Coordinates of C-alpha atoms in Angstrom, one line a residue:
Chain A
X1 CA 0.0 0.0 0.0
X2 CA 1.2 3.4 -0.6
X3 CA 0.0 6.2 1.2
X4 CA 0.4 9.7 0.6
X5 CA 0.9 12.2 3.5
X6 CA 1.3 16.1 3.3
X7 CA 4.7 16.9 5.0
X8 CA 8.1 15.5 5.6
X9 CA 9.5 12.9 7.8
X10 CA 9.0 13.9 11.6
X11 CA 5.7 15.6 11.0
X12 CA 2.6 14.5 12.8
X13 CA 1.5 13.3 9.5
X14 CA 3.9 10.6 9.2
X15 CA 3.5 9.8 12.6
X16 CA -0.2 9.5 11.9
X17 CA 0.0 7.4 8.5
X18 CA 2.7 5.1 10.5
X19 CA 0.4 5.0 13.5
X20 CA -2.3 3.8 11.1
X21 CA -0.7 1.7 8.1
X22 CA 2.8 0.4 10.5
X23 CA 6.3 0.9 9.6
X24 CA 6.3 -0.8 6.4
X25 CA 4.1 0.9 4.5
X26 CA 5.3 2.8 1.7
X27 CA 4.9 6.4 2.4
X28 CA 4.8 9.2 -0.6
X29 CA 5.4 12.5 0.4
X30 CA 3.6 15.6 -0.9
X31 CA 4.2 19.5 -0.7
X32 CA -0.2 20.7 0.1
X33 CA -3.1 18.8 0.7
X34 CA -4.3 19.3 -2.8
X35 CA -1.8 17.6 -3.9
X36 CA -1.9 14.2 -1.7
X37 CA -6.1 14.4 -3.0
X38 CA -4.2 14.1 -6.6
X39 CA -1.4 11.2 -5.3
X40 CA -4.4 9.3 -5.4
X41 CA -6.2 10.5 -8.1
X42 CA -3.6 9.8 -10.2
X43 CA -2.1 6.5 -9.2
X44 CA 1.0 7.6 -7.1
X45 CA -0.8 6.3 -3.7
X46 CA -3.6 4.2 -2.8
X47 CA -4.1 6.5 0.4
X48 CA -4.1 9.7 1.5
X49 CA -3.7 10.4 5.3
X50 CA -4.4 14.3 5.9
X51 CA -5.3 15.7 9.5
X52 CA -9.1 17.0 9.7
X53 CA -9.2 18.7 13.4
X54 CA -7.4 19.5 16.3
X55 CA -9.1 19.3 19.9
X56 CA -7.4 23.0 20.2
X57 CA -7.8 24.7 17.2
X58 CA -11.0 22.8 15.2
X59 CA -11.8 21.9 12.2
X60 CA -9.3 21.8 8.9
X61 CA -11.8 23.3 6.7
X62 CA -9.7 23.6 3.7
X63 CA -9.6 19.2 3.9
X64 CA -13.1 19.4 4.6
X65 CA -13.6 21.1 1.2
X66 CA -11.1 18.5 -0.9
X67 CA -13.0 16.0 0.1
X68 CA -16.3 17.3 -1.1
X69 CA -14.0 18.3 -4.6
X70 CA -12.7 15.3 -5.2
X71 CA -15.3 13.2 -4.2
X72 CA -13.1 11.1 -2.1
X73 CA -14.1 9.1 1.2
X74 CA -12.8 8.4 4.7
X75 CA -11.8 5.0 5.0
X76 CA -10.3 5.1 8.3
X77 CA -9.2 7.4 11.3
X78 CA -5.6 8.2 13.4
X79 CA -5.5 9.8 16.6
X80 CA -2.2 11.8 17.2
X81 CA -1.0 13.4 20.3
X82 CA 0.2 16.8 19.4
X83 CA 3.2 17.5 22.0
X84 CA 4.9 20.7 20.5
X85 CA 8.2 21.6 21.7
X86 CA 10.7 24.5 21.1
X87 CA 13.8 23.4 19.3
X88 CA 17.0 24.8 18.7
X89 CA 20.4 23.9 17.4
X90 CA 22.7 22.6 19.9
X91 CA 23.3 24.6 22.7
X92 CA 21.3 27.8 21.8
X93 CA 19.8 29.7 24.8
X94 CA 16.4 31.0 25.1
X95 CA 18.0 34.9 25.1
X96 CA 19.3 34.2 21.5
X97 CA 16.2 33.5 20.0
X98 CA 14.8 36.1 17.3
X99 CA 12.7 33.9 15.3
X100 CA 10.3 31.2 15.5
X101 CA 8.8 29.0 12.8
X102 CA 6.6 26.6 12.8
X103 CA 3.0 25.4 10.8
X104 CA 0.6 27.7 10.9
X105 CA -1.5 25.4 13.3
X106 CA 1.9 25.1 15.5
X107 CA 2.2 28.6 15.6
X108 CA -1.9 29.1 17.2
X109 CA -1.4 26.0 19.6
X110 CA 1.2 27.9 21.3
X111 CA -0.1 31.0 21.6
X112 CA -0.2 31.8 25.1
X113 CA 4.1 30.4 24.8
X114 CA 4.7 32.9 22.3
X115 CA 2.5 36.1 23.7
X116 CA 5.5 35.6 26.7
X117 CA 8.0 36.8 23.8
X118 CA 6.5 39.2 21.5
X119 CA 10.1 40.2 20.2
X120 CA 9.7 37.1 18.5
X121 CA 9.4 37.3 14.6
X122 CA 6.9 34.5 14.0
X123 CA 7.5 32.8 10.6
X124 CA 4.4 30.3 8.9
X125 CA 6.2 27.4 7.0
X126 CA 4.7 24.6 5.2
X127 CA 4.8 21.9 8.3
X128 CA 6.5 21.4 11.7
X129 CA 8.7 18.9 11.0
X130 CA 10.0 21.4 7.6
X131 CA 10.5 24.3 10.6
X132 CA 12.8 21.8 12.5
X133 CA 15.0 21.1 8.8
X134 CA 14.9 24.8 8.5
X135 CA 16.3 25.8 12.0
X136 CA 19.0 22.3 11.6
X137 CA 20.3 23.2 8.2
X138 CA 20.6 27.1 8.5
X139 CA 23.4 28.8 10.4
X140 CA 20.9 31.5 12.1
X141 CA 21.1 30.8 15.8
X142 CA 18.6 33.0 16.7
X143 CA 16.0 30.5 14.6
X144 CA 13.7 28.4 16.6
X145 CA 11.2 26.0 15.5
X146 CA 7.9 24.5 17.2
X147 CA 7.7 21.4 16.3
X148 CA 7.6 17.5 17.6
X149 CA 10.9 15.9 20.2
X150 CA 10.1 13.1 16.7
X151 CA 11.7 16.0 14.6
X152 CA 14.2 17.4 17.2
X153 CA 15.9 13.6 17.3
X154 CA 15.7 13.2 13.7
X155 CA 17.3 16.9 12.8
X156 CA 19.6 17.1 15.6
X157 CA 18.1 20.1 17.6
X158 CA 18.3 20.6 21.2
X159 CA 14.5 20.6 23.2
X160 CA 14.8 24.1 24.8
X161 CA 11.0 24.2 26.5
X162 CA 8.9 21.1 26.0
X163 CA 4.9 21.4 25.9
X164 CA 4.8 24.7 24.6
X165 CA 1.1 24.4 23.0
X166 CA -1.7 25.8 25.4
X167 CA -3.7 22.0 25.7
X168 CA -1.6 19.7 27.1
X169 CA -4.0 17.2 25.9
X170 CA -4.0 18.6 22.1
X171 CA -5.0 15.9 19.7
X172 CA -5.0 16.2 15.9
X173 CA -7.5 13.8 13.8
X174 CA -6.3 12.4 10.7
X175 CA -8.5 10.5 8.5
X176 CA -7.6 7.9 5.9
X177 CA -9.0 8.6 2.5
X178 CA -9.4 7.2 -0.6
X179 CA -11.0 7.3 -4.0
X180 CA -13.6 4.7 -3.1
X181 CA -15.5 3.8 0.5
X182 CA -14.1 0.6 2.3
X183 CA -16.9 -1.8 3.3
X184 CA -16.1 -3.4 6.5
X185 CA -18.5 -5.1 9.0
X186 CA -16.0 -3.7 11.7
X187 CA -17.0 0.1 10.2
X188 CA -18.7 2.1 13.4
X189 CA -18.6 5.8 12.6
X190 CA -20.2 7.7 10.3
X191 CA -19.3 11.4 8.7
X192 CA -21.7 13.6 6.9
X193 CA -22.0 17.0 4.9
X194 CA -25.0 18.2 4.7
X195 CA -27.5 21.2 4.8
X196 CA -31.0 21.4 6.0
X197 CA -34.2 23.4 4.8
X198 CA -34.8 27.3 6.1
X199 CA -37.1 26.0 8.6
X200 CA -37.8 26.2 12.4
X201 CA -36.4 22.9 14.1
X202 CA -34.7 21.7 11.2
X203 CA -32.0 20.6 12.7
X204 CA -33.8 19.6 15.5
X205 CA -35.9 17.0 13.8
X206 CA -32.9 15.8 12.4
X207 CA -31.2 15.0 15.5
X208 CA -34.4 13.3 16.3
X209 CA -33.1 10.0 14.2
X210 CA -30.0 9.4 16.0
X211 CA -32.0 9.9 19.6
X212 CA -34.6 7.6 18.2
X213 CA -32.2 4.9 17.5
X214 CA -29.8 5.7 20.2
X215 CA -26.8 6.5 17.8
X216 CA -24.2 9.1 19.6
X217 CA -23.3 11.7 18.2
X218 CA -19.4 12.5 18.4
X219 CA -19.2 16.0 16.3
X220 CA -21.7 18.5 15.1
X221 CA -20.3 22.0 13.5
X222 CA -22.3 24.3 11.3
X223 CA -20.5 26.4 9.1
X224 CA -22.4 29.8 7.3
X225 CA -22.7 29.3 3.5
X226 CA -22.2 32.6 2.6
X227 CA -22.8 32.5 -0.9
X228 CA -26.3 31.4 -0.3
X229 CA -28.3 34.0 2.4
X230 CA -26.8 32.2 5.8
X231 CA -27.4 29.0 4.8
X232 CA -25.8 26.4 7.1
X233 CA -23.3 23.4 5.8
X234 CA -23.4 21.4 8.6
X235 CA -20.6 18.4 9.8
X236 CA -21.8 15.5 12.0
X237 CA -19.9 12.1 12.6
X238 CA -21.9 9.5 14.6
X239 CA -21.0 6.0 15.8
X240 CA -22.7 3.4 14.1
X241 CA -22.2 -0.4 14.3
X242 CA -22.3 -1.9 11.0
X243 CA -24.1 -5.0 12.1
X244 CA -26.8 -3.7 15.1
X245 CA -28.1 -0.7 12.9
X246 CA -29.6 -1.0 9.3
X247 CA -27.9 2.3 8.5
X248 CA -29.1 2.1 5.2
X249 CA -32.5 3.4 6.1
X250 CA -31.2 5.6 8.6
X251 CA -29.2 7.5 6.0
X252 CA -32.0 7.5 3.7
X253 CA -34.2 9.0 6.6
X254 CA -31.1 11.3 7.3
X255 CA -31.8 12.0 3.2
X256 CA -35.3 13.2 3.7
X257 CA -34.5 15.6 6.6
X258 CA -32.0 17.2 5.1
X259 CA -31.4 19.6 1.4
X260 CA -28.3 18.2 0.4
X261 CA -26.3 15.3 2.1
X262 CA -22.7 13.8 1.6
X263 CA -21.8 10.4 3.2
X264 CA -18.0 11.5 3.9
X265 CA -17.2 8.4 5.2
X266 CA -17.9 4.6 7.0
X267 CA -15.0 3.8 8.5
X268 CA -14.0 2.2 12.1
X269 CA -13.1 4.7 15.2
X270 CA -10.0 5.0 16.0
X271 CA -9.3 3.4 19.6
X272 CA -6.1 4.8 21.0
X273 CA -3.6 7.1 20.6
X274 CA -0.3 7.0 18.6
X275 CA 2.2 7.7 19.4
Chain B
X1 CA -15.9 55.2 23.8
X2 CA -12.4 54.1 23.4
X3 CA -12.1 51.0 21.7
X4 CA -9.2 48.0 21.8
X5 CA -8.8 46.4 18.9
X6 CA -6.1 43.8 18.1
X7 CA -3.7 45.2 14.9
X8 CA -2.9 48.6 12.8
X9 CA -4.9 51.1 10.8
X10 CA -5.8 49.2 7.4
X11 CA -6.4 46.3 9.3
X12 CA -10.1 44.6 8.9
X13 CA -10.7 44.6 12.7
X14 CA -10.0 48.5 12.8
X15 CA -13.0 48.4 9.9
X16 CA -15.0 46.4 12.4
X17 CA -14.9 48.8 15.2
X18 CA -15.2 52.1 13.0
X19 CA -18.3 50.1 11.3
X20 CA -20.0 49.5 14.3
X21 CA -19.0 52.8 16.8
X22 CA -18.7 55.4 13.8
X23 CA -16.0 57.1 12.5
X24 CA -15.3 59.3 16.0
X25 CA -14.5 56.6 17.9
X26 CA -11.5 56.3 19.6
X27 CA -9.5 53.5 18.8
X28 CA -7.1 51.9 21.2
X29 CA -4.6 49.4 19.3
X30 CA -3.0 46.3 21.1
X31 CA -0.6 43.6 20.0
X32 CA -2.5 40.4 20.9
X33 CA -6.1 39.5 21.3
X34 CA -5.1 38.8 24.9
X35 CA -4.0 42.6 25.1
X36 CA -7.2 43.6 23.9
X37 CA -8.9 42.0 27.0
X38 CA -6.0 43.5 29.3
X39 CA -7.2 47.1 27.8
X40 CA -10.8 46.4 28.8
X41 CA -10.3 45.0 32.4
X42 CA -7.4 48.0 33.1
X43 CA -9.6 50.6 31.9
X44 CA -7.7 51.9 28.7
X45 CA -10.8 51.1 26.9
X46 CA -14.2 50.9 27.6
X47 CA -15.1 48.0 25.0
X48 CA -12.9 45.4 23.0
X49 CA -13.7 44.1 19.3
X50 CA -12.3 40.8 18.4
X51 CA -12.5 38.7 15.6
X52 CA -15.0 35.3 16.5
X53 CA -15.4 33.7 13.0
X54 CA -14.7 33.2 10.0
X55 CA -17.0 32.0 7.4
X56 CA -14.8 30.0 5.3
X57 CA -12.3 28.9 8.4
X58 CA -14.8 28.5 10.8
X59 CA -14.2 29.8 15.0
X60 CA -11.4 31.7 16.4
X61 CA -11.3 29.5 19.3
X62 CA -8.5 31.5 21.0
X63 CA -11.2 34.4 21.4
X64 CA -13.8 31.9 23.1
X65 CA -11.1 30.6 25.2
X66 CA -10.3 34.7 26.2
X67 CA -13.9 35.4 26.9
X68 CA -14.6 32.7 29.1
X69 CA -11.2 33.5 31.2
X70 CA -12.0 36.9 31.7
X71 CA -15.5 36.7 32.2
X72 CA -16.6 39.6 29.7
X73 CA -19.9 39.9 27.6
X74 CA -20.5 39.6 23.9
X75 CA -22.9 43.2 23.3
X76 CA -22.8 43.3 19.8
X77 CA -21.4 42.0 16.5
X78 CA -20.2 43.4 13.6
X79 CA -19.6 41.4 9.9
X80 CA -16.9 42.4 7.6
X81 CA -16.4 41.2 4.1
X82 CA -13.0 39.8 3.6
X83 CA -11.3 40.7 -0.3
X84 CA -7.7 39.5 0.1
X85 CA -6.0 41.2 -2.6
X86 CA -1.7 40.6 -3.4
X87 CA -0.4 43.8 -2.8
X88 CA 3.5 44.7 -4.1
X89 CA 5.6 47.7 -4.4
X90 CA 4.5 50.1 -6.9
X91 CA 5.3 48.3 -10.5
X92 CA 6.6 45.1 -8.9
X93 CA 5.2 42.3 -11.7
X94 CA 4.1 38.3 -10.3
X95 CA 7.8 37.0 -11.8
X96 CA 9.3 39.1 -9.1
X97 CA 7.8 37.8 -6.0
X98 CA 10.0 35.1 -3.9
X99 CA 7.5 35.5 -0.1
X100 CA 4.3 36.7 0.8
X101 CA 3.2 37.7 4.1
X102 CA -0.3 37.8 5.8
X103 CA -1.9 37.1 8.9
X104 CA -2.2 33.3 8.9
X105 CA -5.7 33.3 8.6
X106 CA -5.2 35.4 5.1
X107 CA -2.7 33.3 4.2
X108 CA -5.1 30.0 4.9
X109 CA -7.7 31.6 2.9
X110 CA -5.7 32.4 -0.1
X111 CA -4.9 28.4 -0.2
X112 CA -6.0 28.0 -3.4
X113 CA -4.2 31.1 -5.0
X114 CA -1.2 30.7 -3.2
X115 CA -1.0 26.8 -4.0
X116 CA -0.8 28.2 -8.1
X117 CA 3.0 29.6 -6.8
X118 CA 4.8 26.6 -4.8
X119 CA 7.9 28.4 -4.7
X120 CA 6.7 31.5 -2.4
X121 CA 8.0 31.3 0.8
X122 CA 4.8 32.1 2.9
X123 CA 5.3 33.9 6.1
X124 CA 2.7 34.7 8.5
X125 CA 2.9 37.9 10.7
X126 CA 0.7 39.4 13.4
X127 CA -1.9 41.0 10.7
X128 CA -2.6 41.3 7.5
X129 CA -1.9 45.1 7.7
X130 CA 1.4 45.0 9.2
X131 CA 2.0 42.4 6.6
X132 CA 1.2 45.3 3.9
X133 CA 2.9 47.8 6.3
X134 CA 6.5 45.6 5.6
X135 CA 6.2 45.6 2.0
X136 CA 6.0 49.3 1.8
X137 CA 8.6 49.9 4.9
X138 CA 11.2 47.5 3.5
X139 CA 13.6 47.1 0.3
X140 CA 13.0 43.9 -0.7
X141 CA 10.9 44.1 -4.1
X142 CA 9.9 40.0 -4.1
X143 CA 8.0 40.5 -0.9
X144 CA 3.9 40.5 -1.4
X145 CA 1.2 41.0 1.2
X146 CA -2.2 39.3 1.1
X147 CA -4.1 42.6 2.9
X148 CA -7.4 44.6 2.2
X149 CA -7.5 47.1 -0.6
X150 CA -7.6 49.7 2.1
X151 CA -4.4 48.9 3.5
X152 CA -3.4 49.2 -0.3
X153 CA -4.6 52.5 -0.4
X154 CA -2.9 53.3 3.6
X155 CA 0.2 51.9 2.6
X156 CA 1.1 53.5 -1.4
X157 CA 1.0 49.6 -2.3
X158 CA -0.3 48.4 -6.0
X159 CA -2.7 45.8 -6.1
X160 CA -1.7 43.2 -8.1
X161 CA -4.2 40.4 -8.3
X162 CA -7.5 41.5 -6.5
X163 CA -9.7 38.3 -4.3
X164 CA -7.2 35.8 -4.1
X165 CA -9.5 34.3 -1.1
X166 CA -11.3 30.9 -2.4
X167 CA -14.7 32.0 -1.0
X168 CA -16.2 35.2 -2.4
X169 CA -18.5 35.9 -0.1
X170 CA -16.3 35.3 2.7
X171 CA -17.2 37.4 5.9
X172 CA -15.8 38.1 9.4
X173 CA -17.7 37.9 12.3
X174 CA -16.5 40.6 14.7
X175 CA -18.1 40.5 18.3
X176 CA -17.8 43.6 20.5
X177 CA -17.0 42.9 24.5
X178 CA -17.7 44.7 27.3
X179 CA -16.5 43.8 31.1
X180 CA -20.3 43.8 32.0
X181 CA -23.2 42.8 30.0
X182 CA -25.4 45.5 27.9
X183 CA -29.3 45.3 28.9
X184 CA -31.2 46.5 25.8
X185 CA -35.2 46.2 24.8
X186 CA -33.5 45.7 21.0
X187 CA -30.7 43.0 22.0
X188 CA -32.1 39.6 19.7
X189 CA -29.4 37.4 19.7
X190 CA -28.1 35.3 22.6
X191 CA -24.6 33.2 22.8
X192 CA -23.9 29.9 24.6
X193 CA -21.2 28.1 25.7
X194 CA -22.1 24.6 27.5
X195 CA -21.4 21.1 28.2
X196 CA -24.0 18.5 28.3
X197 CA -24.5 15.6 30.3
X198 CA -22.6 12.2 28.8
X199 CA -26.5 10.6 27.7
X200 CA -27.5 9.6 24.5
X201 CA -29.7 12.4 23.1
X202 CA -28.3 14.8 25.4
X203 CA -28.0 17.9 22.5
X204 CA -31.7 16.4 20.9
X205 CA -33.4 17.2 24.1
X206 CA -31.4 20.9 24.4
X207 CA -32.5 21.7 20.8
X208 CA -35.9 20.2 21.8
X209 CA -36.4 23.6 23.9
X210 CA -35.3 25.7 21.0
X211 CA -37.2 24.2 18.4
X212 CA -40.5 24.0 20.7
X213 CA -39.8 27.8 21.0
X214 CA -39.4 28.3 17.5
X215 CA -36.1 29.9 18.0
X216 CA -33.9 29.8 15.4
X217 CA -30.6 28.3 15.6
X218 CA -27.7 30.5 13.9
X219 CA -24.5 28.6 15.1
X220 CA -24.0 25.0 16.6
X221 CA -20.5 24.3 17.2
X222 CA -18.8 21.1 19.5
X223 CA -15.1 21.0 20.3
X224 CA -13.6 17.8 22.4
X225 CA -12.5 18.7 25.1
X226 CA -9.5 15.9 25.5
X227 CA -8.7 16.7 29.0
X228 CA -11.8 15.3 30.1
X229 CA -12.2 12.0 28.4
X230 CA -13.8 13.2 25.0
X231 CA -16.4 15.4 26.9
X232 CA -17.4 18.4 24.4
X233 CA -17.6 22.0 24.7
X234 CA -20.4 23.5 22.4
X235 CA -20.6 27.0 21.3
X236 CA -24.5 28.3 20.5
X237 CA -26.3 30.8 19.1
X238 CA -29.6 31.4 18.9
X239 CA -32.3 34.6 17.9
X240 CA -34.5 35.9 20.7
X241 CA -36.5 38.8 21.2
X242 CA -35.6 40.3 24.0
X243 CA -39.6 41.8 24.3
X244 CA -41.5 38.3 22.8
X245 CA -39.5 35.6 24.4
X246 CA -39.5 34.7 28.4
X247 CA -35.6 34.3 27.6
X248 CA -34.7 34.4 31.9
X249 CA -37.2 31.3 31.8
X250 CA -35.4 29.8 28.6
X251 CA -32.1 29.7 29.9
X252 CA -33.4 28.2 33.3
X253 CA -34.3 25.5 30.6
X254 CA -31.4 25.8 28.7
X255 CA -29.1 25.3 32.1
X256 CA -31.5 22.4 33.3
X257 CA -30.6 20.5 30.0
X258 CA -26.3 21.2 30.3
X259 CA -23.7 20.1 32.2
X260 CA -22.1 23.7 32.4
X261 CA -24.0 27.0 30.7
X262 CA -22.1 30.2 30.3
X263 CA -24.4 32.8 28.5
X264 CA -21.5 35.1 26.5
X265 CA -23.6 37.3 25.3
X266 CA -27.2 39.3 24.5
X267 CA -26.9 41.3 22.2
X268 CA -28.3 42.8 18.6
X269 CA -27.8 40.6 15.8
X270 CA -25.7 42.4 12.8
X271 CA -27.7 43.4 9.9
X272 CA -25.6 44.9 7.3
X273 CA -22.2 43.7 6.8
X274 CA -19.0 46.4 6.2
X275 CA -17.8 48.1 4.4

């Protein structure tokens, strides 16, 4: 199996497609997430592995969005701990430091970290693990990079401050995707894209199917559709067990309540944590 | 009225606040969105505007996380239209540029664009009008901002390609804050944070006493909350007349039905969105 990942080695997104496929899989790097959606579209990778939300920071809408482009769906789930640490070549003190890069998402999870040096220039790269290359292969001492202890032992960098991101229990979500859903009788979560009609309890009545058949909910997030007069697109991912629920119906019920729907994804819940 | 806001003239959250007090206002500038709080509570300013959401990349959860720590009130809202344009030096042309800057929320909505030009170093800075604010203060003719026309116009800066954002409608929800709440017969708009109690159909039942009202929902939002075991926080709004809805009785309801209810805000619903 190949499977692509947006990033370089040492980013969460290895760890994730690793924590998800094991250590022999054969991983196929890519520079954005549009183009890990085209790995697989055009035959360089079987899989694409891209992360979808953080517990701090929410949901990746721009993945969101590729998925509804390319028509792809999630096949599976990996849970990574996000544990973001300062790193600097060897030996650098915190008093040197000018500069601090990181991924954009890197940069916001440590927030509150960085608001204690405001002197700091703060520099958006591509990915984590890219900041720790950066800060390894330069010769600028004063450059700093937030990213994983992973990409600090593989680039050589010293951990200056470990834990630097405001949620010491920061998670990201990755989700497996591919060009065509995975049938499974082990599947247990649902994902869906949908909106519902302009009327009163809409969403309400919705909700009333997975209360009715005691399905729980595990993410709801409405989204302005700006385009179209505050219109709503909505997100909601619910656990269902493949073999106790006759989710066929339910999803055509879900069909009736709703304007336009997209089944993202059946796929099985991830159960722990890597790393 | 003196009024925080976090950035520098040109900026869209200085449009927010002149949009919503006026253009006599006076405007109190801070470096951080926690600064902008610090202003409020240490009386440099009487009221605070802060950016809350984003249409196309969804909450700025680092605001929710600020009101709730400080305790202040939401008492009004103001929408901006976002039009990222690439702004350059005056006759720079597209082969020139090497980096663009932006706020990294610009720079996440100019994906798509910036994705057409792999080789541009992207660096994200404080605000999208300090990022325009560089290009015009420095040398270096292959830097670009992504920043609002009007920070072309503040800062003698050509606009090179005009709506590089992916969404074209895309908006900015800018909430006003206030230490105290603001009582007011015309306030129709009411903002929730909660938890709700770990039972199946937990939210179905909440929504039950909005839908049974005939309130209607304008934002549903969950967030795990990993600390706690997969527990979520949900962020809700809802319209309510102040003078046709029994909305003390309501909440009762509403806090009946959670875990944890913190009511943000009351306030009157934007109509018009700036400029």
């Amino acid at each position: 199996m190949r499977v692509a990942y947006c990033g370089v080695p040492g980013s969460y997104a290895e760890m994730a497609a690793l924590g998800y496929f094991g250590p022999d899989v054969s991983l196929v790097t890519t520079g954005s997430f549009g183009d890990a959606f085209e790995a697989v579209r055009d035959g360089r990778a079987e899989r694409a592995v891209l992360p979808l939300e953080n517990s701090s920071t929410g949901s990746i809408s721009a993945v969101y969005d590729l998925i509804g482009r390319y028509g792809f769906s999630i096949v599976g789930e990996q849970l990574v701990r996000v544990n973001q640490c300062l790193l600097v070549k060897p030996g650098v003190q915190l008093e040197e430091i000018t500069q601090v890069c990181s991924h954009e998402q890197g940069l916001s999870q440590s927030t509150d970290f960085l608001d204690q040096h405001p002197d700091w220039k703060r520099t958006a790269v591509y990915n984590t693990a890219a900041a720790a290359r950066m800060v390894s292969e330069g010769t600028d001492r004063g450059l700093a990079a937030i990213a994983s202890s992973r990409a600090a032992q593989l680039y050589n960098l010293d951990i200056l401050v470990d834990r630097v991101n405001f949620n010491e229990q920061n998670q990201t979500r990755f989700v497996v995707l591919a060009s065509q859903p995975h049938h499974d009788p082990r599947n247990n979560k649902v994902s869906l894209m949908f909106t519902l009609p302009h009327e009163s309890g809409s969403l309400y009545r919705l909700l009333g199917i997975f209360a009715r058949e005691e399905l729980n909910l595990l993410k709801i997030e409405s989204r302005p559709m700006l385009g179209r007069s505050w219109e709503y697109l909505f997100f909601l991912d619910f656990a269902a067990d493949a073999i106790e629920q006759p989710l066929e119906r339910i999803l055509r019920e879900v069909a009736d309540y709703t304007s336009t729907l997209r089944v993202l994804g059946h796929y099985r819940q991830a159960e722990g944590v890597s790393p």
